[in-house]
Backbone as ProteinMPNN parsed JSONL, in Angstrom:
{"seq_chain_A": "MKYMLLIHNRPGYVEELPEADRAELIDQVDTVMKELSASGELIRGEALAYPSQTRTVRVRDGLPAVTNGPFIATAEQFAGYLLVDCDSQERAIEIATRWPDARHYAMEVRPVTHQSGPQV", "coords_chain_A": {"N_chain_A": [[68.037, 88.374, 62.838], [67.22, 86.522, 59.985], [64.157, 85.289, 58.675], [62.24, 82.999, 56.791], [58.965, 83.027, 55.842], [56.77, 80.746, 54.913], [54.038, 80.536, 52.846], [51.139, 78.68, 52.792], [48.377, 77.431, 51.012], [45.254, 76.566, 49.372], [45.026, 75.929, 45.904], [43.183, 78.282, 44.065], [41.708, 79.118, 46.201], [41.534, 81.863, 47.145], [40.289, 83.122, 44.982], [37.827, 81.871, 45.023], [36.532, 82.851, 47.224], [33.785, 84.704, 48.652], [33.107, 88.03, 47.512], [33.204, 90.027, 49.575], [34.603, 88.679, 51.609], [36.986, 88.147, 50.288], [37.912, 90.759, 49.868], [38.279, 91.509, 52.54], [40.327, 89.73, 53.298], [42.396, 90.604, 51.607], [42.702, 93.193, 52.614], [43.633, 92.547, 55.183], [46.091, 91.361, 54.584], [47.361, 93.559, 53.355], [47.5, 95.287, 55.572], [49.271, 93.918, 57.333], [51.56, 93.854, 55.688], [52.123, 96.622, 55.362], [52.671, 97.322, 58.028], [54.956, 95.734, 58.526], [56.685, 96.807, 56.637], [56.912, 99.425, 57.605], [58.128, 98.925, 60.075], [60.546, 98.019, 59.272], [61.067, 95.352, 59.078], [60.287, 93.813, 56.898], [61.691, 92.225, 54.179], [61.262, 91.121, 51.631], [58.569, 89.803, 49.638], [56.726, 87.436, 47.792], [54.195, 86.217, 45.614], [53.443, 82.98, 44.345], [53.109, 81.155, 41.236], [50.409, 78.949, 40.249], [50.448, 75.445, 41.234], [50.111, 73.874, 38.94], [51.653, 75.067, 37.062], [54.14, 74.485, 37.796], [57.332, 72.91, 37.632], [59.141, 70.074, 38.488], [62.43, 69.232, 39.12], [64.591, 66.559, 39.036], [67.662, 64.878, 39.483], [68.959, 61.855, 38.73], [71.301, 59.345, 38.898], [72.884, 60.879, 37.205], [71.165, 61.679, 35.208], [68.743, 63.984, 34.091], [65.39, 64.429, 35.187], [62.349, 65.776, 34.5], [59.35, 66.705, 35.868], [55.854, 67.445, 35.777], [54.227, 69.698, 37.981], [54.14, 70.169, 41.614], [56.612, 69.082, 44.063], [55.492, 67.227, 45.772], [52.533, 65.254, 46.201], [49.59, 66.818, 46.862], [46.743, 68.537, 48.213], [47.087, 71.079, 48.921], [49.118, 74.014, 48.379], [52.386, 75.46, 48.061], [52.289, 78.691, 48.314], [53.5, 81.181, 48.364], [55.826, 83.54, 49.808], [57.234, 85.329, 52.606], [60.016, 87.252, 53.376], [61.556, 88.088, 56.206], [63.271, 90.209, 58.533], [63.909, 89.976, 61.712], [63.97, 90.261, 65.345], [63.757, 87.817, 66.722], [62.84, 84.299, 66.735], [60.375, 84.02, 67.894], [59.146, 86.473, 67.309], [58.981, 86.229, 64.523], [57.196, 84.108, 64.381], [54.989, 85.316, 65.541], [54.395, 87.214, 63.542], [53.722, 85.441, 61.456], [51.405, 84.272, 62.53], [49.574, 86.263, 62.188], [49.086, 86.367, 59.504], [46.611, 85.846, 57.041], [46.346, 83.253, 55.792], [47.287, 81.493, 57.692], [45.191, 80.961, 59.374], [43.487, 79.4, 57.896], [44.958, 77.563, 56.44], [48.235, 77.086, 56.424], [51.308, 78.385, 57.775], [54.748, 78.347, 57.43], [57.64, 78.758, 59.377], [60.901, 79.445, 58.936], [64.3, 79.66, 59.785], [66.707, 81.562, 57.971], [69.641, 80.425, 56.804], [71.71, 80.784, 55.057], [72.725, 82.903, 52.461], [72.811, 83.591, 48.998], [73.836, 84.948, 45.853], [73.772, 87.755, 43.542], [73.764, 90.144, 45.087], [74.812, 89.585, 47.528]], "CA_chain_A": [[67.999, 87.085, 62.192], [66.249, 86.463, 58.892], [63.25, 84.15, 58.659], [61.361, 82.877, 55.645], [57.625, 82.6, 56.208], [56.235, 80.076, 53.741], [52.576, 80.63, 52.838], [50.484, 77.525, 52.181], [46.919, 77.466, 50.891], [44.751, 75.681, 48.325], [44.856, 76.644, 44.642], [41.837, 78.784, 43.809], [41.076, 79.499, 47.47], [41.218, 83.296, 47.211], [39.323, 83.434, 43.923], [36.525, 81.29, 45.362], [35.914, 83.553, 48.35], [32.841, 85.774, 48.325], [33.793, 89.313, 47.309], [33.455, 90.703, 50.852], [35.654, 87.93, 52.3], [38.226, 88.365, 49.534], [38.35, 92.127, 50.178], [38.77, 91.501, 53.922], [41.61, 89.038, 53.282], [43.363, 91.507, 50.978], [42.953, 94.265, 53.584], [44.465, 92.003, 56.255], [47.446, 91.222, 54.034], [47.897, 94.917, 53.196], [47.809, 95.808, 56.902], [50.498, 93.281, 57.809], [52.675, 94.293, 54.84], [52.435, 98.014, 55.699], [53.31, 97.34, 59.35], [56.299, 95.171, 58.4], [57.484, 97.801, 55.906], [57.172, 100.553, 58.511], [59.046, 98.505, 61.14], [61.817, 97.639, 58.67], [61.247, 93.903, 59.15], [60.01, 93.182, 55.61], [62.744, 92.248, 53.17], [60.516, 90.956, 50.392], [57.564, 88.751, 49.599], [56.209, 87.218, 46.445], [53.254, 85.126, 45.395], [53.917, 82.022, 43.347], [52.115, 80.647, 40.287], [49.745, 77.699, 40.656], [51.237, 74.223, 41.077], [50.018, 73.346, 37.57], [52.711, 75.702, 36.276], [55.403, 74.09, 38.424], [58.091, 71.76, 37.136], [60.071, 69.562, 39.481], [63.62, 68.681, 38.475], [65.378, 65.615, 39.823], [68.746, 64.256, 38.737], [69.257, 60.532, 39.275], [72.333, 58.678, 38.1], [73.38, 61.814, 36.217], [70.151, 61.976, 34.189], [67.677, 64.844, 34.59], [63.99, 64.072, 34.97], [61.499, 66.922, 34.78], [57.949, 66.306, 35.955], [54.899, 68.525, 35.997], [53.653, 69.821, 39.306], [55.013, 70.331, 42.777], [57.398, 67.904, 44.405], [54.702, 66.256, 46.512], [51.109, 65.247, 45.858], [48.841, 67.414, 47.957], [45.669, 69.45, 47.814], [47.552, 72.416, 49.246], [50.255, 74.458, 47.597], [53.27, 76.494, 48.576], [51.692, 79.783, 47.558], [54.338, 82.36, 48.356], [56.657, 83.676, 50.999], [57.722, 86.615, 53.082], [61.331, 87.192, 53.986], [61.571, 89.141, 57.217], [64.453, 90.303, 59.382], [63.379, 90.38, 63.008], [64.848, 89.989, 66.481], [63.678, 86.473, 67.299], [61.895, 83.371, 66.121], [59.061, 84.312, 68.466], [58.578, 87.577, 66.522], [58.624, 85.683, 63.212], [55.971, 83.323, 64.59], [53.927, 86.306, 65.758], [54.036, 87.734, 62.217], [53.05, 84.366, 60.724], [50.056, 84.045, 63.063], [48.697, 87.338, 61.712], [48.829, 86.205, 58.076], [45.31, 85.178, 56.914], [46.433, 81.838, 55.432], [47.557, 80.7, 58.892], [43.905, 80.578, 59.965], [42.79, 78.436, 57.046], [45.902, 76.57, 55.921], [49.431, 77.022, 57.267], [52.492, 79.201, 57.525], [55.97, 77.753, 57.953], [58.646, 79.748, 59.764], [62.219, 78.813, 58.866], [65.447, 80.558, 59.775], [67.526, 81.58, 56.767], [70.99, 80.18, 57.304], [72.716, 81.1, 54.046], [72.238, 83.656, 51.307], [73.722, 83.681, 47.869], [73.297, 85.749, 44.77], [74.606, 88.879, 43.13], [73.848, 91.236, 46.038], [75.298, 89.119, 48.834]], "C_chain_A": [[66.93, 87.124, 61.105], [65.446, 85.172, 58.977], [62.445, 84.171, 57.375], [60.033, 82.319, 56.146], [56.972, 82.05, 54.95], [54.715, 80.015, 53.846], [52.013, 79.405, 52.117], [48.983, 77.78, 52.122], [46.509, 76.51, 49.768], [44.592, 76.478, 47.037], [43.39, 77.043, 44.431], [41.12, 79.295, 45.042], [40.64, 80.962, 47.483], [40.15, 83.655, 46.184], [37.923, 82.922, 44.242], [35.822, 82.005, 46.511], [34.849, 84.523, 47.862], [33.581, 87.112, 48.305], [34.134, 89.996, 48.624], [34.588, 90.006, 51.619], [37.003, 88.119, 51.615], [38.781, 89.762, 49.84], [38.91, 92.2, 51.597], [40.142, 90.837, 53.997], [42.695, 89.943, 52.71], [43.699, 92.669, 51.915], [43.855, 93.789, 54.714], [45.914, 91.862, 55.793], [48.098, 92.597, 53.902], [48.308, 95.508, 54.537], [49.118, 95.236, 57.426], [51.698, 93.784, 57.004], [53.086, 95.733, 55.159], [53.148, 98.106, 57.044], [54.744, 96.823, 59.273], [57.223, 96.111, 57.629], [57.868, 98.948, 56.823], [58.177, 100.175, 59.597], [60.427, 98.139, 60.604], [62.062, 96.143, 58.672], [61.034, 93.205, 57.803], [61.205, 93.338, 54.679], [62.11, 92.12, 51.8], [59.48, 89.862, 50.567], [57.044, 88.635, 48.189], [55.195, 86.086, 46.465], [53.819, 84.23, 44.302], [52.773, 81.595, 42.435], [51.522, 79.349, 40.821], [50.66, 76.499, 40.453], [51.195, 73.649, 39.664], [51.079, 73.944, 36.656], [54.104, 75.34, 36.797], [56.028, 72.913, 37.697], [59.06, 71.365, 38.229], [61.214, 68.869, 38.758], [64.333, 67.776, 39.479], [66.48, 65.069, 38.925], [69.083, 62.959, 39.452], [70.229, 59.839, 38.333], [72.811, 59.565, 36.954], [72.381, 62.216, 35.149], [69.059, 62.863, 34.778], [66.304, 64.258, 34.258], [63.155, 65.267, 35.397], [60.06, 66.447, 34.764], [57.092, 67.536, 36.188], [54.459, 68.521, 37.451], [54.675, 69.971, 40.408], [55.653, 69.0, 43.152], [56.645, 66.866, 45.21], [53.261, 66.341, 46.043], [50.337, 65.766, 47.065], [47.745, 68.312, 47.411], [46.062, 70.892, 48.107], [48.766, 72.748, 48.396], [51.13, 75.375, 48.432], [52.934, 77.709, 47.726], [52.562, 81.032, 47.475], [55.143, 82.433, 49.628], [56.84, 85.131, 51.367], [59.116, 86.361, 53.626], [61.408, 88.377, 54.93], [62.88, 89.088, 57.995], [63.969, 90.839, 60.718], [64.262, 89.842, 64.13], [64.846, 88.546, 66.965], [62.719, 85.598, 66.502], [60.484, 83.624, 66.647], [58.382, 85.438, 67.698], [58.164, 87.086, 65.15], [57.341, 84.864, 63.315], [54.785, 84.25, 64.798], [53.451, 86.884, 64.418], [53.251, 86.679, 61.446], [51.627, 84.136, 61.228], [49.078, 85.107, 62.602], [48.346, 87.199, 60.242], [47.545, 85.403, 57.89], [45.387, 83.682, 56.597], [46.695, 80.945, 56.641], [46.263, 80.214, 59.537], [43.193, 79.498, 59.17], [43.689, 77.304, 56.568], [47.116, 76.523, 56.832], [50.457, 78.056, 56.84], [53.67, 78.45, 58.148], [56.926, 78.876, 58.282], [59.988, 79.026, 59.803], [63.311, 79.87, 58.936], [66.183, 80.452, 58.448], [68.976, 81.464, 57.236], [72.088, 80.553, 56.306], [72.047, 81.889, 52.939], [73.283, 83.62, 50.228], [73.063, 84.525, 46.799], [74.154, 86.968, 44.523], [74.739, 89.987, 44.17], [74.372, 90.8, 47.4], [76.756, 89.469, 48.987]], "O_chain_A": [[65.859, 87.698, 61.299], [65.976, 84.11, 59.304], [62.017, 85.232, 56.919], [59.989, 81.272, 56.792], [56.657, 82.801, 54.027], [54.175, 79.5, 54.825], [52.371, 79.131, 50.971], [48.394, 78.287, 53.077], [47.33, 75.736, 49.275], [44.075, 77.594, 47.069], [42.482, 76.23, 44.603], [40.027, 79.852, 44.934], [39.489, 81.26, 47.802], [39.219, 84.403, 46.482], [36.936, 83.489, 43.773], [34.634, 81.781, 46.741], [34.984, 85.103, 46.785], [34.574, 87.288, 49.012], [35.246, 90.499, 48.779], [35.436, 90.673, 52.213], [38.035, 88.236, 52.277], [39.984, 89.923, 50.048], [39.909, 92.88, 51.832], [41.029, 91.335, 54.69], [43.789, 90.036, 53.268], [44.855, 93.083, 51.998], [44.738, 94.523, 55.159], [46.844, 92.202, 56.523], [49.252, 92.781, 54.29], [49.348, 96.16, 54.635], [49.976, 95.976, 57.907], [52.739, 94.105, 57.579], [54.279, 96.031, 55.219], [54.106, 98.864, 57.196], [55.647, 97.399, 59.879], [58.411, 96.202, 57.936], [59.015, 99.395, 56.821], [58.989, 101.006, 60.002], [61.371, 97.968, 61.375], [63.15, 95.697, 58.307], [61.555, 92.11, 57.594], [61.668, 94.45, 54.426], [62.387, 92.92, 50.906], [59.518, 89.096, 51.53], [56.934, 89.631, 47.473], [55.321, 85.128, 47.227], [54.579, 84.678, 43.445], [51.606, 81.666, 42.819], [52.071, 78.732, 41.734], [51.546, 76.528, 39.599], [52.151, 73.003, 39.235], [51.372, 73.391, 35.596], [55.115, 75.832, 36.295], [55.326, 72.028, 37.206], [59.722, 72.214, 38.825], [60.994, 68.025, 37.89], [64.634, 68.174, 40.605], [66.255, 64.825, 37.74], [69.445, 62.96, 40.629], [70.001, 59.761, 37.126], [73.107, 59.075, 35.864], [72.708, 63.011, 34.269], [68.505, 62.551, 35.832], [66.096, 63.675, 33.194], [63.249, 65.716, 36.539], [59.598, 65.862, 33.784], [57.554, 68.54, 36.73], [54.334, 67.465, 38.071], [55.885, 69.911, 40.189], [55.289, 67.944, 42.634], [57.105, 65.73, 45.327], [52.821, 67.377, 45.546], [50.429, 65.209, 48.159], [47.822, 68.786, 46.277], [45.439, 71.823, 47.597], [49.364, 71.87, 47.774], [50.667, 75.991, 49.392], [53.262, 77.747, 46.54], [52.363, 81.859, 46.586], [55.142, 81.501, 50.432], [56.632, 86.036, 50.558], [59.353, 85.342, 54.274], [61.335, 89.53, 54.504], [63.512, 88.037, 58.095], [63.654, 92.023, 60.84], [65.185, 89.064, 63.89], [65.827, 88.093, 67.555], [61.908, 86.081, 65.712], [59.509, 83.457, 65.914], [57.177, 85.38, 67.455], [57.109, 87.476, 64.65], [56.493, 84.925, 62.424], [53.695, 83.993, 64.285], [52.25, 87.026, 64.189], [52.222, 86.991, 60.846], [50.736, 83.834, 60.434], [47.868, 84.879, 62.62], [47.407, 87.84, 59.77], [47.393, 84.362, 58.528], [44.562, 82.915, 57.094], [46.36, 79.761, 56.615], [46.248, 79.164, 60.179], [42.377, 78.758, 59.72], [43.211, 76.197, 56.319], [47.03, 75.965, 57.925], [50.466, 78.53, 55.704], [53.576, 77.975, 59.279], [57.013, 79.852, 57.536], [60.189, 78.111, 60.601], [63.253, 80.87, 58.221], [66.271, 79.37, 57.868], [69.466, 82.313, 57.979], [73.261, 80.628, 56.671], [70.93, 81.575, 52.529], [74.484, 83.618, 50.498], [71.86, 84.779, 46.85], [75.147, 87.19, 45.215], [75.732, 90.714, 44.15], [74.368, 91.597, 48.338], [77.36, 89.165, 50.016]]}, "name": "protein", "num_of_chains": 1, "seq": "MKYMLLIHNRPGYVEELPEADRAELIDQVDTVMKELSASGELIRGEALAYPSQTRTVRVRDGLPAVTNGPFIATAEQFAGYLLVDCDSQERAIEIATRWPDARHYAMEVRPVTHQSGPQV"}
């Protein structure tokens, strides 16, 4: 089963860390990514740009409205994701608990129920 692990944190959080803490965080991420690659569970993961670079599109009564920023007002951001293919939701949760942002902010674990695109 595929699960999307949504990474949440605060814009600027990583850059504000002391160098030693930032290096430790990066090492933790690298460790998890290497393990998931070796186990075959990692499909892909990407970081996202800051919310200030986000545009939200809504269509109401047939008219598009584009606004700056994320779809909700919050001090946190959807910062990136991992797409993993693992045996159970419990395993996906286990992976999410190891991600550094889970200790300071949050990780969401959602089953992927449909895929589309050129390679599907």
